[in-house]
C-alpha positions as CSV (number, residue, x, y, z in Angstrom):
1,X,-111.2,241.1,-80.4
2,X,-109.1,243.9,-79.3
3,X,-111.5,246.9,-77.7
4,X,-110.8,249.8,-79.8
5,X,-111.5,253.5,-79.8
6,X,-113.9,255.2,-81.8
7,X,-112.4,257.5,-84.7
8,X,-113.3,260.8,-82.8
9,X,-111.8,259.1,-79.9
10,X,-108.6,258.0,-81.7
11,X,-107.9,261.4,-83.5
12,X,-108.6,263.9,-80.2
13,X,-105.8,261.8,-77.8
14,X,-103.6,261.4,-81.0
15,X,-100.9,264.1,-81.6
16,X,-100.6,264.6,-85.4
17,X,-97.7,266.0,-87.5
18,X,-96.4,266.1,-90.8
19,X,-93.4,264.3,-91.9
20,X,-90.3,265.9,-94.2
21,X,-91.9,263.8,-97.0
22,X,-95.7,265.0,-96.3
23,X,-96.7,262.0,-94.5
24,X,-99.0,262.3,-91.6
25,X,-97.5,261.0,-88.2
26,X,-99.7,260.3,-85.5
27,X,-98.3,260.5,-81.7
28,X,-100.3,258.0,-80.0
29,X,-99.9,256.6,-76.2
30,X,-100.0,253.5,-75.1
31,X,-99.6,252.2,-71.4
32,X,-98.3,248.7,-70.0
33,X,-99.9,247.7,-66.5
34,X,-99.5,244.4,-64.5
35,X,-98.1,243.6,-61.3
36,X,-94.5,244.0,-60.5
37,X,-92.2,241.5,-62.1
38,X,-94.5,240.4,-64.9
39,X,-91.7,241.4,-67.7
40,X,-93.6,244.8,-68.5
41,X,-89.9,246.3,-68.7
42,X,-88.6,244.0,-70.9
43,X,-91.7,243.8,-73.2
44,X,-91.4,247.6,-74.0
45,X,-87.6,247.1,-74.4
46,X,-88.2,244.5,-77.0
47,X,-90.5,246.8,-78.8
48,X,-88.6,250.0,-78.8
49,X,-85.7,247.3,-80.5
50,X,-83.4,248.2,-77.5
51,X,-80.5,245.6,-77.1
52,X,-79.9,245.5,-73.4
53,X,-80.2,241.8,-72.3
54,X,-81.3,242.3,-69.2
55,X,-83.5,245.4,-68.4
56,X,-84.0,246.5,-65.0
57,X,-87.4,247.4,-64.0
58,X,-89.3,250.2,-64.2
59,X,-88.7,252.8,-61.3
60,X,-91.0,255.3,-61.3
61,X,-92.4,256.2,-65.1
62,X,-90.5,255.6,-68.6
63,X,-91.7,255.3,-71.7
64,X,-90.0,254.4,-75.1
65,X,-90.8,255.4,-79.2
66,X,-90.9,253.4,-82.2
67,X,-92.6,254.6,-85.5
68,X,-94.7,252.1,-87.6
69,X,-95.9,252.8,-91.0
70,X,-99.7,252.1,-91.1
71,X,-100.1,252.6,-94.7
72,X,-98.5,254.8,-97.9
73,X,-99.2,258.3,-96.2
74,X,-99.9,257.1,-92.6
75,X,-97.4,256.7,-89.8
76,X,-97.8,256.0,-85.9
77,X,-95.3,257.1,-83.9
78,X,-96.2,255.0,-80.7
79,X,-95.0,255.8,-77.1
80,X,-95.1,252.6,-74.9
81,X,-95.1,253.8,-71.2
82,X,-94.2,251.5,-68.4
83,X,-94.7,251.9,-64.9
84,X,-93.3,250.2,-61.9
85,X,-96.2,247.6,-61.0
86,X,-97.4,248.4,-57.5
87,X,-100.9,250.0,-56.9
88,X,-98.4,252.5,-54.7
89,X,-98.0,254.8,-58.1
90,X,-102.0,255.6,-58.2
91,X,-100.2,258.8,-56.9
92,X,-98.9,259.7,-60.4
93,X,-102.0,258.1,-62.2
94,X,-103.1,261.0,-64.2
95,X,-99.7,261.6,-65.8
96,X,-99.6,257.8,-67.2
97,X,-102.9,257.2,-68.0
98,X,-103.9,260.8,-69.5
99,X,-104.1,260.6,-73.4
100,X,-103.8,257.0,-73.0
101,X,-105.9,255.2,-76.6
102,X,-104.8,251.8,-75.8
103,X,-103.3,249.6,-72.5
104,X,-101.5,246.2,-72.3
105,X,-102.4,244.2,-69.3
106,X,-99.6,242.4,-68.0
107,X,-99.1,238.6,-66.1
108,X,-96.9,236.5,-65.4
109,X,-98.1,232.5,-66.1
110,X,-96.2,231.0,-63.4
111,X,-97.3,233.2,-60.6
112,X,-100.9,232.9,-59.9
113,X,-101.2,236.1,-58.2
114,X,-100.3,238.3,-60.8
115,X,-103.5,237.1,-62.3
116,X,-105.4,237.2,-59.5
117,X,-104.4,240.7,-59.3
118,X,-105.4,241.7,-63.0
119,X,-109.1,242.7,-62.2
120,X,-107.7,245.0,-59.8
121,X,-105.6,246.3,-62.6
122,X,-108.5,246.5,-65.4
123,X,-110.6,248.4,-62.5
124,X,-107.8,251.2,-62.1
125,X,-107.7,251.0,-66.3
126,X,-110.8,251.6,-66.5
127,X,-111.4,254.5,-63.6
128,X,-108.8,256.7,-65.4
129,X,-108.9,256.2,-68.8
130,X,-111.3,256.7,-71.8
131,X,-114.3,254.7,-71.8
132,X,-113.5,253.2,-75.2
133,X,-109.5,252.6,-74.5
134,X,-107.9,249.9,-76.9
135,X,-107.1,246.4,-74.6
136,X,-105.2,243.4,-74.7
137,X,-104.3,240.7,-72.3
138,X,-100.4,239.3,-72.5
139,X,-99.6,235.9,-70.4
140,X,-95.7,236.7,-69.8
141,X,-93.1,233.7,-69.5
142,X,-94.7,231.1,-72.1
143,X,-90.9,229.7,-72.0
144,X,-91.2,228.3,-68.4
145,X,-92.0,224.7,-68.4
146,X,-95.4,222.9,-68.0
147,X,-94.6,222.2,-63.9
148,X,-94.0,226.1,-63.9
149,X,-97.1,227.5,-65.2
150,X,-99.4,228.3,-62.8
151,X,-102.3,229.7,-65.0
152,X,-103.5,228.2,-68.0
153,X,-104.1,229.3,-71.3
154,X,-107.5,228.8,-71.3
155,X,-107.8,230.9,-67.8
156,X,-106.3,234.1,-70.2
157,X,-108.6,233.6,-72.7
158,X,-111.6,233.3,-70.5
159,X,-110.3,236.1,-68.6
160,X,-110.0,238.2,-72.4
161,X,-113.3,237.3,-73.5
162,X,-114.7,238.5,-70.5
163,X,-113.7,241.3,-70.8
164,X,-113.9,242.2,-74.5
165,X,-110.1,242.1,-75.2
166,X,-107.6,240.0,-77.5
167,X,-105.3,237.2,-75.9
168,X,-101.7,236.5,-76.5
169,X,-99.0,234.8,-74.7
170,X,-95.7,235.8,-74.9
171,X,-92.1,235.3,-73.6
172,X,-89.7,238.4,-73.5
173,X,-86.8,236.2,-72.4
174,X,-86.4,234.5,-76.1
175,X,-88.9,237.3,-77.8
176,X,-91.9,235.5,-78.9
177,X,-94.8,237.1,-79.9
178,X,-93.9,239.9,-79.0
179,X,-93.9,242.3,-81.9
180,X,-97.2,240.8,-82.4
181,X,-98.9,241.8,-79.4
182,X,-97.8,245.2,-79.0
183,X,-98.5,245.5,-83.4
184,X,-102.0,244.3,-82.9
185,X,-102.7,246.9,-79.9
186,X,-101.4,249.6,-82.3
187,X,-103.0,248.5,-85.5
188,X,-105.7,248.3,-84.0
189,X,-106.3,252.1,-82.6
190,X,-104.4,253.5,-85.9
191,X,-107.1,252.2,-88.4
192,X,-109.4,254.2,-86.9
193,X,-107.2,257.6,-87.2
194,X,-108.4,259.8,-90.3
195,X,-106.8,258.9,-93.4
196,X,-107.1,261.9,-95.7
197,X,-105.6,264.7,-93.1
198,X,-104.6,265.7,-89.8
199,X,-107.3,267.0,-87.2
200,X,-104.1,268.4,-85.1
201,X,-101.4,270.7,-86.3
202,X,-100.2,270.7,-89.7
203,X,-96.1,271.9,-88.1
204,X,-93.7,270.2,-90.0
205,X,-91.2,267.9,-88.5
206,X,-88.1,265.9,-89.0
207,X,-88.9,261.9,-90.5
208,X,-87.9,259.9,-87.3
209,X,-88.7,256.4,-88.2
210,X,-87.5,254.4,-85.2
């Protein structure tokens, strides 16, 4: 199950706003990490619905928006941040992982060191972000063949279970499961938001539904 944040959690990192129409809409980040070369770029491209075919990677920080409806009254506009995947950019740290309610962890199946690199990863999660941060494992590159992979499915989940988080395997390259990985991180921090009003500001702003 995907580690989620508590409602008090969830509502003090969330930005909230109301829409044209009345609805609420809830700013909320969320952060991929992962070594470099894992597809981190291309997974946030893929959300954000952006139609380059081949993304470069991540230089420095960049983050994306897309706005999901939660329910009749309730909207999440979600920034994905990326970040180039060295432990070099511990430097900048506290601007990608402050406000942070939920992470991605990032690897690559057919290089066995981008795994072996995720507890390294989850540490630096972990060290700078709230104790009850939303988490979920993604195996990048399920489209490369059985003589490619180097880590096995059932390494990922073990890995997830461990460590309290959901599982999913994905391929950027032809899109697969992709929307669902990044939905179910989302979902999964917006259902604890407060459904009757906004504990931020109640400024009005311009419907932007991604």
């Amino acid at each position: 199950m995907v580690r989620v944040v508590d409602q008090m959690s969830a509502s003090c990192m969330a930005g909230c706003s109301y829409s044209s129409s009345g609805d609420r809409v809830y700013t909320l980040k969320f952060v991929l990490v992962g070594s470099r070369g894992v597809g981190k770029t291309r997974l946030a491209s893929l959300f954000h619905r952006k139609k380059s075919g081949c993304p470069s990677a991540a230089v420095g920080m960049q983050f994306g928006t897309r706005t999901l409806r939660y329910s009749d009254s309730l909207s999440v506009r979600a920034q994905i941040w990326d970040t180039a995947g060295t432990f070099a950019f511990k430097s900048v740290k506290d601007a990608f992982f402050g406000g942070t309610v939920g992470v991605m962890l990032v690897y690559d199946i057919s290089k066995r060191s981008t795994f072996d690199d995720l507890a390294r990863w989850l540490s630096l999660v972990r060290e700078n972000s709230h104790k009850s941060v939303a988490l979920i494992l993604v195996g990048n590159k399920s489209d490369m063949s059985t003589t490619q992979r180097e880590v096995s499915m059932v390494e990922g989940m073990r890995f997830a279970r461990k460590h309290g988080m959901d599982f999913v395997e994905t391929s950027a390259l032809r899109g697969l499961h992709v929307e669902e990985a990044c939905r179910q991180l989302i979902m999964s921090v917006a259902r604890y938001l407060p459904q009757d009003k906004c504990v931020w500001s109640k400024k009005k702003v311009r419907s932007s539904h991604d």
